[in-house]
Amino acid sequence: MKQKNTDGGREARQAQRRRNALWSAVVSTGTMLLTALVLLWLRAGLNPAGIVSKLLLVFAVLDLGSILPVWILLKTRLKEIQGGEEDAASQY
């Protein structure tokens, strides 16, 4: 009987997971940036002293502030993929 090489398949799955994780982080960052820009654009047409203008500014800042955690989580996810935690969990 011919024995199959399972390491090649594992590495290919890990590479695919890394690509998917990176793509997800890039898309999330782009979406957050676009949303913040739209909020700031909407705010530009309003009275700066108004409550709606201040709320739009707060939401834009919160949106921009959530970009950094996305990349921190990506780093953690890449470490998990490299360590093989998903491969081990898929066996159960």
PDB file of N, CA and C in Angstrom:
ATOM      1  N   MET A   1       0.818  -1.176   0.000  1.00  0.00           N
ATOM      2  CA  MET A   1       0.000   0.000   0.000  1.00  0.00           C
ATOM      3  C   MET A   1       0.869   1.250   0.000  1.00  0.00           C
ATOM      4  N   LYS A   2       0.413   2.235  -0.701  1.00  0.00           N
ATOM      5  CA  LYS A   2       1.130   3.494  -0.779  1.00  0.00           C
ATOM      6  C   LYS A   2       0.645   4.425   0.329  1.00  0.00           C
ATOM      7  N   GLN A   3       1.621   4.980   1.070  1.00  0.00           N
ATOM      8  CA  GLN A   3       1.264   5.878   2.166  1.00  0.00           C
ATOM      9  C   GLN A   3       1.166   7.310   1.653  1.00  0.00           C
ATOM     10  N   LYS A   4       0.109   7.999   2.065  1.00  0.00           N
ATOM     11  CA  LYS A   4      -0.099   9.370   1.615  1.00  0.00           C
ATOM     12  C   LYS A   4       0.676  10.338   2.492  1.00  0.00           C
ATOM     13  N   ASN A   5       1.177  11.397   1.886  1.00  0.00           N
ATOM     14  CA  ASN A   5       1.875  12.441   2.615  1.00  0.00           C
ATOM     15  C   ASN A   5       0.832  13.430   3.143  1.00  0.00           C
ATOM     16  N   THR A   6       0.647  13.431   4.454  1.00  0.00           N
ATOM     17  CA  THR A   6      -0.372  14.302   5.045  1.00  0.00           C
ATOM     18  C   THR A   6       0.162  15.680   5.369  1.00  0.00           C
ATOM     19  N   ASP A   7       1.476  15.840   5.476  1.00  0.00           N
ATOM     20  CA  ASP A   7       2.047  17.157   5.788  1.00  0.00           C
ATOM     21  C   ASP A   7       1.799  18.163   4.675  1.00  0.00           C
ATOM     22  N   GLY A   8       1.858  17.722   3.429  1.00  0.00           N
ATOM     23  CA  GLY A   8       1.606  18.623   2.305  1.00  0.00           C
ATOM     24  C   GLY A   8       0.198  19.163   2.333  1.00  0.00           C
ATOM     25  N   GLY A   9      -0.752  18.313   2.654  1.00  0.00           N
ATOM     26  CA  GLY A   9      -2.141  18.744   2.750  1.00  0.00           C
ATOM     27  C   GLY A   9      -2.348  19.687   3.922  1.00  0.00           C
ATOM     28  N   ARG A  10      -1.676  19.407   5.017  1.00  0.00           N
ATOM     29  CA  ARG A  10      -1.787  20.267   6.206  1.00  0.00           C
ATOM     30  C   ARG A  10      -1.218  21.649   5.915  1.00  0.00           C
ATOM     31  N   GLU A  11      -0.079  21.693   5.269  1.00  0.00           N
ATOM     32  CA  GLU A  11       0.539  22.982   4.942  1.00  0.00           C
ATOM     33  C   GLU A  11      -0.320  23.772   3.958  1.00  0.00           C
ATOM     34  N   ALA A  12      -0.928  23.076   3.028  1.00  0.00           N
ATOM     35  CA  ALA A  12      -1.803  23.751   2.060  1.00  0.00           C
ATOM     36  C   ALA A  12      -3.036  24.315   2.766  1.00  0.00           C
ATOM     37  N   ARG A  13      -3.605  23.540   3.711  1.00  0.00           N
ATOM     38  CA  ARG A  13      -4.758  24.040   4.465  1.00  0.00           C
ATOM     39  C   ARG A  13      -4.368  25.241   5.319  1.00  0.00           C
ATOM     40  N   GLN A  14      -3.188  25.182   5.932  1.00  0.00           N
ATOM     41  CA  GLN A  14      -2.726  26.312   6.739  1.00  0.00           C
ATOM     42  C   GLN A  14      -2.497  27.547   5.876  1.00  0.00           C
ATOM     43  N   ALA A  15      -1.928  27.357   4.703  1.00  0.00           N
ATOM     44  CA  ALA A  15      -1.695  28.492   3.804  1.00  0.00           C
ATOM     45  C   ALA A  15      -3.020  29.108   3.376  1.00  0.00           C
ATOM     46  N   GLN A  16      -4.015  28.268   3.095  1.00  0.00           N
ATOM     47  CA  GLN A  16      -5.338  28.774   2.717  1.00  0.00           C
ATOM     48  C   GLN A  16      -5.981  29.525   3.881  1.00  0.00           C
ATOM     49  N   ARG A  17      -5.849  28.990   5.077  1.00  0.00           N
ATOM     50  CA  ARG A  17      -6.395  29.671   6.256  1.00  0.00           C
ATOM     51  C   ARG A  17      -5.706  31.012   6.494  1.00  0.00           C
ATOM     52  N   ARG A  18      -4.389  31.062   6.290  1.00  0.00           N
ATOM     53  CA  ARG A  18      -3.664  32.337   6.447  1.00  0.00           C
ATOM     54  C   ARG A  18      -4.141  33.355   5.429  1.00  0.00           C
ATOM     55  N   ARG A  19      -4.305  32.923   4.173  1.00  0.00           N
ATOM     56  CA  ARG A  19      -4.801  33.839   3.135  1.00  0.00           C
ATOM     57  C   ARG A  19      -6.203  34.338   3.471  1.00  0.00           C
ATOM     58  N   ASN A  20      -7.063  33.433   3.920  1.00  0.00           N
ATOM     59  CA  ASN A  20      -8.427  33.824   4.270  1.00  0.00           C
ATOM     60  C   ASN A  20      -8.447  34.797   5.449  1.00  0.00           C
ATOM     61  N   ALA A  21      -7.603  34.559   6.443  1.00  0.00           N
ATOM     62  CA  ALA A  21      -7.548  35.441   7.609  1.00  0.00           C
ATOM     63  C   ALA A  21      -7.043  36.823   7.204  1.00  0.00           C
ATOM     64  N   LEU A  22      -6.016  36.880   6.367  1.00  0.00           N
ATOM     65  CA  LEU A  22      -5.489  38.159   5.914  1.00  0.00           C
ATOM     66  C   LEU A  22      -6.519  38.901   5.072  1.00  0.00           C
ATOM     67  N   TRP A  23      -7.173  38.182   4.175  1.00  0.00           N
ATOM     68  CA  TRP A  23      -8.190  38.804   3.322  1.00  0.00           C
ATOM     69  C   TRP A  23      -9.330  39.360   4.178  1.00  0.00           C
ATOM     70  N   SER A  24      -9.721  38.625   5.189  1.00  0.00           N
ATOM     71  CA  SER A  24     -10.789  39.073   6.084  1.00  0.00           C
ATOM     72  C   SER A  24     -10.388  40.353   6.815  1.00  0.00           C
ATOM     73  N   ALA A  25      -9.148  40.429   7.269  1.00  0.00           N
ATOM     74  CA  ALA A  25      -8.680  41.629   7.957  1.00  0.00           C
ATOM     75  C   ALA A  25      -8.625  42.823   7.009  1.00  0.00           C
ATOM     76  N   VAL A  26      -8.195  42.599   5.781  1.00  0.00           N
ATOM     77  CA  VAL A  26      -8.117  43.685   4.807  1.00  0.00           C
ATOM     78  C   VAL A  26      -9.511  44.201   4.461  1.00  0.00           C
ATOM     79  N   VAL A  27     -10.451  43.281   4.244  1.00  0.00           N
ATOM     80  CA  VAL A  27     -11.818  43.682   3.906  1.00  0.00           C
ATOM     81  C   VAL A  27     -12.459  44.419   5.086  1.00  0.00           C
ATOM     82  N   SER A  28     -12.249  43.919   6.293  1.00  0.00           N
ATOM     83  CA  SER A  28     -12.805  44.576   7.481  1.00  0.00           C
ATOM     84  C   SER A  28     -12.235  45.978   7.643  1.00  0.00           C
ATOM     85  N   THR A  29     -10.935  46.116   7.446  1.00  0.00           N
ATOM     86  CA  THR A  29     -10.304  47.431   7.564  1.00  0.00           C
ATOM     87  C   THR A  29     -10.839  48.380   6.501  1.00  0.00           C
ATOM     88  N   GLY A  30     -10.955  47.907   5.284  1.00  0.00           N
ATOM     89  CA  GLY A  30     -11.492  48.744   4.215  1.00  0.00           C
ATOM     90  C   GLY A  30     -12.920  49.183   4.490  1.00  0.00           C
ATOM     91  N   THR A  31     -13.721  48.269   4.991  1.00  0.00           N
ATOM     92  CA  THR A  31     -15.111  48.596   5.321  1.00  0.00           C
ATOM     93  C   THR A  31     -15.180  49.638   6.430  1.00  0.00           C
ATOM     94  N   MET A  32     -14.356  49.471   7.446  1.00  0.00           N
ATOM     95  CA  MET A  32     -14.354  50.436   8.558  1.00  0.00           C
ATOM     96  C   MET A  32     -13.877  51.812   8.096  1.00  0.00           C
ATOM     97  N   LEU A  33     -12.854  51.842   7.260  1.00  0.00           N
ATOM     98  CA  LEU A  33     -12.379  53.120   6.729  1.00  0.00           C
ATOM     99  C   LEU A  33     -13.438  53.801   5.876  1.00  0.00           C
ATOM    100  N   LEU A  34     -14.070  53.027   5.029  1.00  0.00           N
ATOM    101  CA  LEU A  34     -15.111  53.577   4.167  1.00  0.00           C
ATOM    102  C   LEU A  34     -16.285  54.108   4.996  1.00  0.00           C
ATOM    103  N   THR A  35     -16.684  53.363   5.994  1.00  0.00           N
ATOM    104  CA  THR A  35     -17.782  53.795   6.852  1.00  0.00           C
ATOM    105  C   THR A  35     -17.422  55.082   7.588  1.00  0.00           C
ATOM    106  N   ALA A  36     -16.208  55.150   8.116  1.00  0.00           N
ATOM    107  CA  ALA A  36     -15.777  56.356   8.829  1.00  0.00           C
ATOM    108  C   ALA A  36     -15.748  57.553   7.880  1.00  0.00           C
ATOM    109  N   LEU A  37     -15.274  57.351   6.660  1.00  0.00           N
ATOM    110  CA  LEU A  37     -15.240  58.446   5.691  1.00  0.00           C
ATOM    111  C   LEU A  37     -16.650  58.925   5.339  1.00  0.00           C
ATOM    112  N   VAL A  38     -17.577  58.001   5.190  1.00  0.00           N
ATOM    113  CA  VAL A  38     -18.963  58.379   4.892  1.00  0.00           C
ATOM    114  C   VAL A  38     -19.552  59.162   6.066  1.00  0.00           C
ATOM    115  N   LEU A  39     -19.296  58.701   7.277  1.00  0.00           N
ATOM    116  CA  LEU A  39     -19.803  59.416   8.451  1.00  0.00           C
ATOM    117  C   LEU A  39     -19.223  60.827   8.541  1.00  0.00           C
ATOM    118  N   LEU A  40     -17.933  60.954   8.277  1.00  0.00           N
ATOM    119  CA  LEU A  40     -17.314  62.284   8.316  1.00  0.00           C
ATOM    120  C   LEU A  40     -17.825  63.163   7.176  1.00  0.00           C
ATOM    121  N   TRP A  41     -18.094  62.567   6.020  1.00  0.00           N
ATOM    122  CA  TRP A  41     -18.639  63.320   4.893  1.00  0.00           C
ATOM    123  C   TRP A  41     -20.049  63.816   5.220  1.00  0.00           C
ATOM    124  N   LEU A  42     -20.853  62.959   5.823  1.00  0.00           N
ATOM    125  CA  LEU A  42     -22.195  63.373   6.238  1.00  0.00           C
ATOM    126  C   LEU A  42     -22.128  64.475   7.290  1.00  0.00           C
ATOM    127  N   ARG A  43     -21.151  64.361   8.186  1.00  0.00           N
ATOM    128  CA  ARG A  43     -20.983  65.346   9.252  1.00  0.00           C
ATOM    129  C   ARG A  43     -20.593  66.709   8.691  1.00  0.00           C
ATOM    130  N   ALA A  44     -19.876  66.726   7.577  1.00  0.00           N
ATOM    131  CA  ALA A  44     -19.394  67.985   7.008  1.00  0.00           C
ATOM    132  C   ALA A  44     -20.544  68.902   6.592  1.00  0.00           C
ATOM    133  N   GLY A  45     -21.677  68.325   6.263  1.00  0.00           N
ATOM    134  CA  GLY A  45     -22.811  69.136   5.831  1.00  0.00           C
ATOM    135  C   GLY A  45     -23.697  69.610   6.970  1.00  0.00           C
ATOM    136  N   LEU A  46     -23.349  69.253   8.186  1.00  0.00           N
ATOM    137  CA  LEU A  46     -24.183  69.606   9.335  1.00  0.00           C
ATOM    138  C   LEU A  46     -23.557  70.733  10.151  1.00  0.00           C
ATOM    139  N   ASN A  47     -24.356  71.277  11.026  1.00  0.00           N
ATOM    140  CA  ASN A  47     -23.876  72.283  11.971  1.00  0.00           C
ATOM    141  C   ASN A  47     -22.937  71.590  12.971  1.00  0.00           C
ATOM    142  N   PRO A  48     -21.685  72.039  13.081  1.00  0.00           N
ATOM    143  CA  PRO A  48     -20.725  71.359  13.964  1.00  0.00           C
ATOM    144  C   PRO A  48     -21.128  71.348  15.437  1.00  0.00           C
ATOM    145  N   ALA A  49     -21.973  72.276  15.854  1.00  0.00           N
ATOM    146  CA  ALA A  49     -22.370  72.338  17.255  1.00  0.00           C
ATOM    147  C   ALA A  49     -23.576  71.439  17.545  1.00  0.00           C
ATOM    148  N   GLY A  50     -24.194  70.880  16.518  1.00  0.00           N
ATOM    149  CA  GLY A  50     -25.393  70.069  16.697  1.00  0.00           C
ATOM    150  C   GLY A  50     -25.093  68.693  17.274  1.00  0.00           C
ATOM    151  N   ILE A  51     -26.103  68.106  17.887  1.00  0.00           N
ATOM    152  CA  ILE A  51     -25.953  66.790  18.510  1.00  0.00           C
ATOM    153  C   ILE A  51     -25.722  65.694  17.471  1.00  0.00           C
ATOM    154  N   VAL A  52     -26.371  65.782  16.339  1.00  0.00           N
ATOM    155  CA  VAL A  52     -26.186  64.762  15.284  1.00  0.00           C
ATOM    156  C   VAL A  52     -24.764  64.804  14.757  1.00  0.00           C
ATOM    157  N   SER A  53     -24.226  66.007  14.607  1.00  0.00           N
ATOM    158  CA  SER A  53     -22.846  66.152  14.143  1.00  0.00           C
ATOM    159  C   SER A  53     -21.869  65.530  15.133  1.00  0.00           C
ATOM    160  N   LYS A  54     -22.112  65.744  16.404  1.00  0.00           N
ATOM    161  CA  LYS A  54     -21.232  65.177  17.435  1.00  0.00           C
ATOM    162  C   LYS A  54     -21.351  63.655  17.480  1.00  0.00           C
ATOM    163  N   LEU A  55     -22.571  63.144  17.315  1.00  0.00           N
ATOM    164  CA  LEU A  55     -22.748  61.693  17.297  1.00  0.00           C
ATOM    165  C   LEU A  55     -22.051  61.062  16.097  1.00  0.00           C
ATOM    166  N   LEU A  56     -22.149  61.687  14.946  1.00  0.00           N
ATOM    167  CA  LEU A  56     -21.463  61.160  13.763  1.00  0.00           C
ATOM    168  C   LEU A  56     -19.950  61.140  13.974  1.00  0.00           C
ATOM    169  N   LEU A  57     -19.435  62.172  14.621  1.00  0.00           N
ATOM    170  CA  LEU A  57     -18.003  62.217  14.911  1.00  0.00           C
ATOM    171  C   LEU A  57     -17.609  61.093  15.866  1.00  0.00           C
ATOM    172  N   VAL A  58     -18.399  60.868  16.891  1.00  0.00           N
ATOM    173  CA  VAL A  58     -18.110  59.794  17.844  1.00  0.00           C
ATOM    174  C   VAL A  58     -18.134  58.442  17.141  1.00  0.00           C
ATOM    175  N   PHE A  59     -19.143  58.217  16.306  1.00  0.00           N
ATOM    176  CA  PHE A  59     -19.221  56.941  15.591  1.00  0.00           C
ATOM    177  C   PHE A  59     -18.056  56.767  14.623  1.00  0.00           C
ATOM    178  N   ALA A  60     -17.637  57.820  13.977  1.00  0.00           N
ATOM    179  CA  ALA A  60     -16.491  57.738  13.059  1.00  0.00           C
ATOM    180  C   ALA A  60     -15.213  57.403  13.817  1.00  0.00           C
ATOM    181  N   VAL A  61     -15.021  58.037  14.966  1.00  0.00           N
ATOM    182  CA  VAL A  61     -13.821  57.765  15.766  1.00  0.00           C
ATOM    183  C   VAL A  61     -13.840  56.333  16.295  1.00  0.00           C
ATOM    184  N   LEU A  62     -15.001  55.872  16.749  1.00  0.00           N
ATOM    185  CA  LEU A  62     -15.111  54.487  17.211  1.00  0.00           C
ATOM    186  C   LEU A  62     -14.837  53.500  16.072  1.00  0.00           C
ATOM    187  N   ASP A  63     -15.317  53.832  14.904  1.00  0.00           N
ATOM    188  CA  ASP A  63     -15.082  52.983  13.738  1.00  0.00           C
ATOM    189  C   ASP A  63     -13.587  52.912  13.419  1.00  0.00           C
ATOM    190  N   LEU A  64     -12.926  54.045  13.426  1.00  0.00           N
ATOM    191  CA  LEU A  64     -11.485  54.072  13.159  1.00  0.00           C
ATOM    192  C   LEU A  64     -10.695  53.396  14.283  1.00  0.00           C
ATOM    193  N   GLY A  65     -11.187  53.544  15.513  1.00  0.00           N
ATOM    194  CA  GLY A  65     -10.507  52.933  16.649  1.00  0.00           C
ATOM    195  C   GLY A  65     -10.606  51.416  16.665  1.00  0.00           C
ATOM    196  N   SER A  66     -11.558  50.871  15.959  1.00  0.00           N
ATOM    197  CA  SER A  66     -11.708  49.418  15.943  1.00  0.00           C
ATOM    198  C   SER A  66     -10.840  48.746  14.879  1.00  0.00           C
ATOM    199  N   ILE A  67     -10.086  49.512  14.137  1.00  0.00           N
ATOM    200  CA  ILE A  67      -9.200  48.929  13.116  1.00  0.00           C
ATOM    201  C   ILE A  67      -8.003  48.244  13.767  1.00  0.00           C
ATOM    202  N   LEU A  68      -7.417  48.869  14.769  1.00  0.00           N
ATOM    203  CA  LEU A  68      -6.240  48.289  15.428  1.00  0.00           C
ATOM    204  C   LEU A  68      -6.534  46.913  16.038  1.00  0.00           C
ATOM    205  N   PRO A  69      -7.644  46.722  16.748  1.00  0.00           N
ATOM    206  CA  PRO A  69      -7.925  45.377  17.262  1.00  0.00           C
ATOM    207  C   PRO A  69      -8.081  44.315  16.178  1.00  0.00           C
ATOM    208  N   VAL A  70      -8.541  44.694  15.011  1.00  0.00           N
ATOM    209  CA  VAL A  70      -8.662  43.722  13.916  1.00  0.00           C
ATOM    210  C   VAL A  70      -7.284  43.159  13.574  1.00  0.00           C
ATOM    211  N   TRP A  71      -6.285  44.027  13.498  1.00  0.00           N
ATOM    212  CA  TRP A  71      -4.937  43.575  13.136  1.00  0.00           C
ATOM    213  C   TRP A  71      -4.259  42.833  14.281  1.00  0.00           C
ATOM    214  N   ILE A  72      -4.588  43.191  15.525  1.00  0.00           N
ATOM    215  CA  ILE A  72      -4.074  42.435  16.671  1.00  0.00           C
ATOM    216  C   ILE A  72      -4.663  41.021  16.653  1.00  0.00           C
ATOM    217  N   LEU A  73      -5.962  40.928  16.384  1.00  0.00           N
ATOM    218  CA  LEU A  73      -6.603  39.613  16.297  1.00  0.00           C
ATOM    219  C   LEU A  73      -6.068  38.802  15.121  1.00  0.00           C
ATOM    220  N   LEU A  74      -5.734  39.475  14.030  1.00  0.00           N
ATOM    221  CA  LEU A  74      -5.141  38.763  12.893  1.00  0.00           C
ATOM    222  C   LEU A  74      -3.814  38.128  13.303  1.00  0.00           C
ATOM    223  N   LYS A  75      -3.008  38.873  14.026  1.00  0.00           N
ATOM    224  CA  LYS A  75      -1.717  38.343  14.478  1.00  0.00           C
ATOM    225  C   LYS A  75      -1.917  37.108  15.359  1.00  0.00           C
ATOM    226  N   THR A  76      -2.901  37.185  16.261  1.00  0.00           N
ATOM    227  CA  THR A  76      -3.209  36.047  17.118  1.00  0.00           C
ATOM    228  C   THR A  76      -3.700  34.862  16.296  1.00  0.00           C
ATOM    229  N   ARG A  77      -4.554  35.141  15.340  1.00  0.00           N
ATOM    230  CA  ARG A  77      -5.107  34.075  14.475  1.00  0.00           C
ATOM    231  C   ARG A  77      -4.008  33.398  13.671  1.00  0.00           C
ATOM    232  N   LEU A  78      -3.073  34.187  13.153  1.00  0.00           N
ATOM    233  CA  LEU A  78      -1.974  33.602  12.387  1.00  0.00           C
ATOM    234  C   LEU A  78      -1.099  32.703  13.265  1.00  0.00           C
ATOM    235  N   LYS A  79      -0.914  33.089  14.530  1.00  0.00           N
ATOM    236  CA  LYS A  79      -0.150  32.241  15.455  1.00  0.00           C
ATOM    237  C   LYS A  79      -0.890  30.931  15.712  1.00  0.00           C
ATOM    238  N   GLU A  80      -2.225  31.016  15.858  1.00  0.00           N
ATOM    239  CA  GLU A  80      -3.018  29.799  16.063  1.00  0.00           C
ATOM    240  C   GLU A  80      -2.932  28.880  14.847  1.00  0.00           C
ATOM    241  N   ILE A  81      -3.001  29.459  13.677  1.00  0.00           N
ATOM    242  CA  ILE A  81      -2.918  28.648  12.452  1.00  0.00           C
ATOM    243  C   ILE A  81      -1.543  27.993  12.357  1.00  0.00           C
ATOM    244  N   GLN A  82      -0.503  28.766  12.647  1.00  0.00           N
ATOM    245  CA  GLN A  82       0.862  28.239  12.581  1.00  0.00           C
ATOM    246  C   GLN A  82       1.073  27.134  13.611  1.00  0.00           C
ATOM    247  N   GLY A  83       0.459  27.297  14.787  1.00  0.00           N
ATOM    248  CA  GLY A  83       0.617  26.289  15.850  1.00  0.00           C
ATOM    249  C   GLY A  83      -0.173  25.022  15.606  1.00  0.00           C
ATOM    250  N   GLY A  84      -1.117  25.063  14.697  1.00  0.00           N
ATOM    251  CA  GLY A  84      -1.870  23.865  14.369  1.00  0.00           C
ATOM    252  C   GLY A  84      -3.070  23.616  15.274  1.00  0.00           C
ATOM    253  N   GLU A  85      -3.514  24.638  16.015  1.00  0.00           N
ATOM    254  CA  GLU A  85      -4.659  24.436  16.905  1.00  0.00           C
ATOM    255  C   GLU A  85      -5.915  24.028  16.137  1.00  0.00           C
ATOM    256  N   GLU A  86      -6.138  24.605  14.969  1.00  0.00           N
ATOM    257  CA  GLU A  86      -7.323  24.250  14.179  1.00  0.00           C
ATOM    258  C   GLU A  86      -7.239  22.828  13.679  1.00  0.00           C
ATOM    259  N   ASP A  87      -6.043  22.409  13.263  1.00  0.00           N
ATOM    260  CA  ASP A  87      -5.892  21.037  12.786  1.00  0.00           C
ATOM    261  C   ASP A  87      -6.173  20.051  13.912  1.00  0.00           C
ATOM    262  N   ALA A  88      -5.692  20.376  15.123  1.00  0.00           N
ATOM    263  CA  ALA A  88      -5.930  19.498  16.263  1.00  0.00           C
ATOM    264  C   ALA A  88      -7.410  19.495  16.645  1.00  0.00           C
ATOM    265  N   ALA A  89      -8.050  20.656  16.587  1.00  0.00           N
ATOM    266  CA  ALA A  89      -9.473  20.744  16.959  1.00  0.00           C
ATOM    267  C   ALA A  89     -10.354  20.038  15.931  1.00  0.00           C
ATOM    268  N   SER A  90      -9.927  20.000  14.685  1.00  0.00           N
ATOM    269  CA  SER A  90     -10.758  19.365  13.653  1.00  0.00           C
ATOM    270  C   SER A  90     -10.775  17.846  13.788  1.00  0.00           C
ATOM    271  N   GLN A  91      -9.872  17.299  14.572  1.00  0.00           N
ATOM    272  CA  GLN A  91      -9.832  15.849  14.762  1.00  0.00           C
ATOM    273  C   GLN A  91     -10.891  15.375  15.762  1.00  0.00           C
ATOM    274  N   TYR A  92     -11.491  16.285  16.492  1.00  0.00           N
ATOM    275  CA  TYR A  92     -12.466  15.894  17.521  1.00  0.00           C
ATOM    276  C   TYR A  92     -13.854  15.935  17.029  1.00  0.00           C
TER     277      TYR A  92
END
